[in-house]
Amino acid sequence: MTTRPKAHKSESDKEKPGPLKISKELSSTRLLSIKELQEDMAISRFTIWRMIREGKFPPPVHLSGKTRRWPAHVYEEWKNSLKV
């Protein structure tokens, strides 16, 4: 039995900041959809994703496939931090 050598990751393959993984403690937390965030903040989906890329908005939790949600308490903490 032979083993393949592991391929080295190139600069473009390095881990990028992405969605958080869901944990047991989050399973009892209310999770908000992007549509709920859009309605609450009155901004577009594009603006939310741009703010996440720029580090100006909390990243979502990855549930499965393309499903992403934001824990309500994380969103509320972020929103309250804006009211200085």
PDB file of C-alpha atoms in Angstrom:
ATOM      1  CA  MET A   1       0.000   0.000   0.000  1.00  0.00           C
ATOM      2  CA  THR A   2       1.480   3.327  -1.033  1.00  0.00           C
ATOM      3  CA  THR A   3       0.611   6.718   0.307  1.00  0.00           C
ATOM      4  CA  ARG A   4       0.469   9.879  -1.680  1.00  0.00           C
ATOM      5  CA  PRO A   5       2.474  12.843  -0.502  1.00  0.00           C
ATOM      6  CA  LYS A   6       0.309  15.691   0.674  1.00  0.00           C
ATOM      7  CA  ALA A   7       0.026  18.539  -1.770  1.00  0.00           C
ATOM      8  CA  HIS A   8       1.310  21.844  -0.522  1.00  0.00           C
ATOM      9  CA  LYS A   9      -1.236  24.610  -0.309  1.00  0.00           C
ATOM     10  CA  SER A  10      -0.541  27.529  -2.570  1.00  0.00           C
ATOM     11  CA  GLU A  11      -1.049  31.119  -1.470  1.00  0.00           C
ATOM     12  CA  SER A  12      -4.546  31.142  -3.009  1.00  0.00           C
ATOM     13  CA  ASP A  13      -5.520  27.885  -1.216  1.00  0.00           C
ATOM     14  CA  LYS A  14      -4.830  29.198   2.287  1.00  0.00           C
ATOM     15  CA  GLU A  15      -7.692  29.249   4.739  1.00  0.00           C
ATOM     16  CA  LYS A  16      -9.847  32.315   4.309  1.00  0.00           C
ATOM     17  CA  PRO A  17     -12.027  33.657   7.097  1.00  0.00           C
ATOM     18  CA  GLY A  18     -15.367  32.029   6.610  1.00  0.00           C
ATOM     19  CA  PRO A  19     -18.541  31.111   8.408  1.00  0.00           C
ATOM     20  CA  LEU A  20     -18.375  29.858  11.956  1.00  0.00           C
ATOM     21  CA  LYS A  21     -19.200  26.211  12.608  1.00  0.00           C
ATOM     22  CA  ILE A  22     -22.305  25.556  14.706  1.00  0.00           C
ATOM     23  CA  SER A  23     -21.785  24.196  18.209  1.00  0.00           C
ATOM     24  CA  LYS A  24     -24.104  22.625  20.768  1.00  0.00           C
ATOM     25  CA  GLU A  25     -24.386  25.915  22.648  1.00  0.00           C
ATOM     26  CA  LEU A  26     -25.732  27.611  19.514  1.00  0.00           C
ATOM     27  CA  SER A  27     -28.363  24.943  18.934  1.00  0.00           C
ATOM     28  CA  SER A  28     -30.695  26.602  21.466  1.00  0.00           C
ATOM     29  CA  THR A  29     -30.034  30.129  20.186  1.00  0.00           C
ATOM     30  CA  ARG A  30     -32.369  31.935  17.805  1.00  0.00           C
ATOM     31  CA  LEU A  31     -30.712  32.129  14.389  1.00  0.00           C
ATOM     32  CA  LEU A  32     -31.402  34.970  11.971  1.00  0.00           C
ATOM     33  CA  SER A  33     -31.526  34.648   8.194  1.00  0.00           C
ATOM     34  CA  ILE A  34     -29.980  37.176   5.855  1.00  0.00           C
ATOM     35  CA  LYS A  35     -33.492  38.277   4.910  1.00  0.00           C
ATOM     36  CA  GLU A  36     -34.230  39.116   8.554  1.00  0.00           C
ATOM     37  CA  LEU A  37     -30.975  41.088   8.756  1.00  0.00           C
ATOM     38  CA  GLN A  38     -31.822  42.948   5.553  1.00  0.00           C
ATOM     39  CA  GLU A  39     -35.234  43.918   6.910  1.00  0.00           C
ATOM     40  CA  ASP A  40     -33.883  44.988  10.297  1.00  0.00           C
ATOM     41  CA  MET A  41     -31.021  47.076   8.895  1.00  0.00           C
ATOM     42  CA  ALA A  42     -32.710  48.212   5.657  1.00  0.00           C
ATOM     43  CA  ILE A  43     -29.657  47.315   3.555  1.00  0.00           C
ATOM     44  CA  SER A  44     -29.056  44.888   0.715  1.00  0.00           C
ATOM     45  CA  ARG A  45     -27.760  41.332   0.887  1.00  0.00           C
ATOM     46  CA  PHE A  46     -24.738  42.472  -1.150  1.00  0.00           C
ATOM     47  CA  THR A  47     -23.914  45.134   1.452  1.00  0.00           C
ATOM     48  CA  ILE A  48     -24.089  42.574   4.283  1.00  0.00           C
ATOM     49  CA  TRP A  49     -21.668  40.199   2.505  1.00  0.00           C
ATOM     50  CA  ARG A  50     -19.332  43.116   1.638  1.00  0.00           C
ATOM     51  CA  MET A  51     -19.305  44.197   5.295  1.00  0.00           C
ATOM     52  CA  ILE A  52     -18.455  40.617   6.347  1.00  0.00           C
ATOM     53  CA  ARG A  53     -15.531  40.501   3.883  1.00  0.00           C
ATOM     54  CA  GLU A  54     -14.283  43.837   5.246  1.00  0.00           C
ATOM     55  CA  GLY A  55     -14.554  42.618   8.855  1.00  0.00           C
ATOM     56  CA  LYS A  56     -17.268  45.150   9.691  1.00  0.00           C
ATOM     57  CA  PHE A  57     -20.034  42.612  10.355  1.00  0.00           C
ATOM     58  CA  PRO A  58     -20.047  39.314  12.275  1.00  0.00           C
ATOM     59  CA  PRO A  59     -19.624  36.195  10.109  1.00  0.00           C
ATOM     60  CA  PRO A  60     -22.497  33.718   9.851  1.00  0.00           C
ATOM     61  CA  VAL A  61     -22.751  30.220  11.254  1.00  0.00           C
ATOM     62  CA  HIS A  62     -22.520  27.514   8.585  1.00  0.00           C
ATOM     63  CA  LEU A  63     -25.421  25.092   9.074  1.00  0.00           C
ATOM     64  CA  SER A  64     -25.316  22.955   5.920  1.00  0.00           C
ATOM     65  CA  GLY A  65     -24.735  23.386   2.209  1.00  0.00           C
ATOM     66  CA  LYS A  66     -25.303  27.050   1.477  1.00  0.00           C
ATOM     67  CA  THR A  67     -27.349  27.670   4.623  1.00  0.00           C
ATOM     68  CA  ARG A  68     -25.923  30.450   6.774  1.00  0.00           C
ATOM     69  CA  ARG A  69     -27.480  32.048   9.847  1.00  0.00           C
ATOM     70  CA  TRP A  70     -26.465  34.606  12.454  1.00  0.00           C
ATOM     71  CA  PRO A  71     -26.990  33.968  16.179  1.00  0.00           C
ATOM     72  CA  ALA A  72     -29.395  36.647  17.398  1.00  0.00           C
ATOM     73  CA  HIS A  73     -27.244  37.480  20.441  1.00  0.00           C
ATOM     74  CA  VAL A  74     -24.136  38.016  18.268  1.00  0.00           C
ATOM     75  CA  TYR A  75     -26.078  40.297  15.926  1.00  0.00           C
ATOM     76  CA  GLU A  76     -27.590  42.252  18.843  1.00  0.00           C
ATOM     77  CA  GLU A  77     -24.156  42.702  20.471  1.00  0.00           C
ATOM     78  CA  TRP A  78     -22.750  43.975  17.175  1.00  0.00           C
ATOM     79  CA  LYS A  79     -25.704  46.306  16.662  1.00  0.00           C
ATOM     80  CA  ASN A  80     -25.410  47.673  20.213  1.00  0.00           C
ATOM     81  CA  SER A  81     -21.682  48.273  19.731  1.00  0.00           C
ATOM     82  CA  LEU A  82     -22.557  50.729  16.944  1.00  0.00           C
ATOM     83  CA  LYS A  83     -24.547  52.901  19.345  1.00  0.00           C
ATOM     84  CA  VAL A  84     -21.667  54.703  20.977  1.00  0.00           C
TER      85      VAL A  84
END
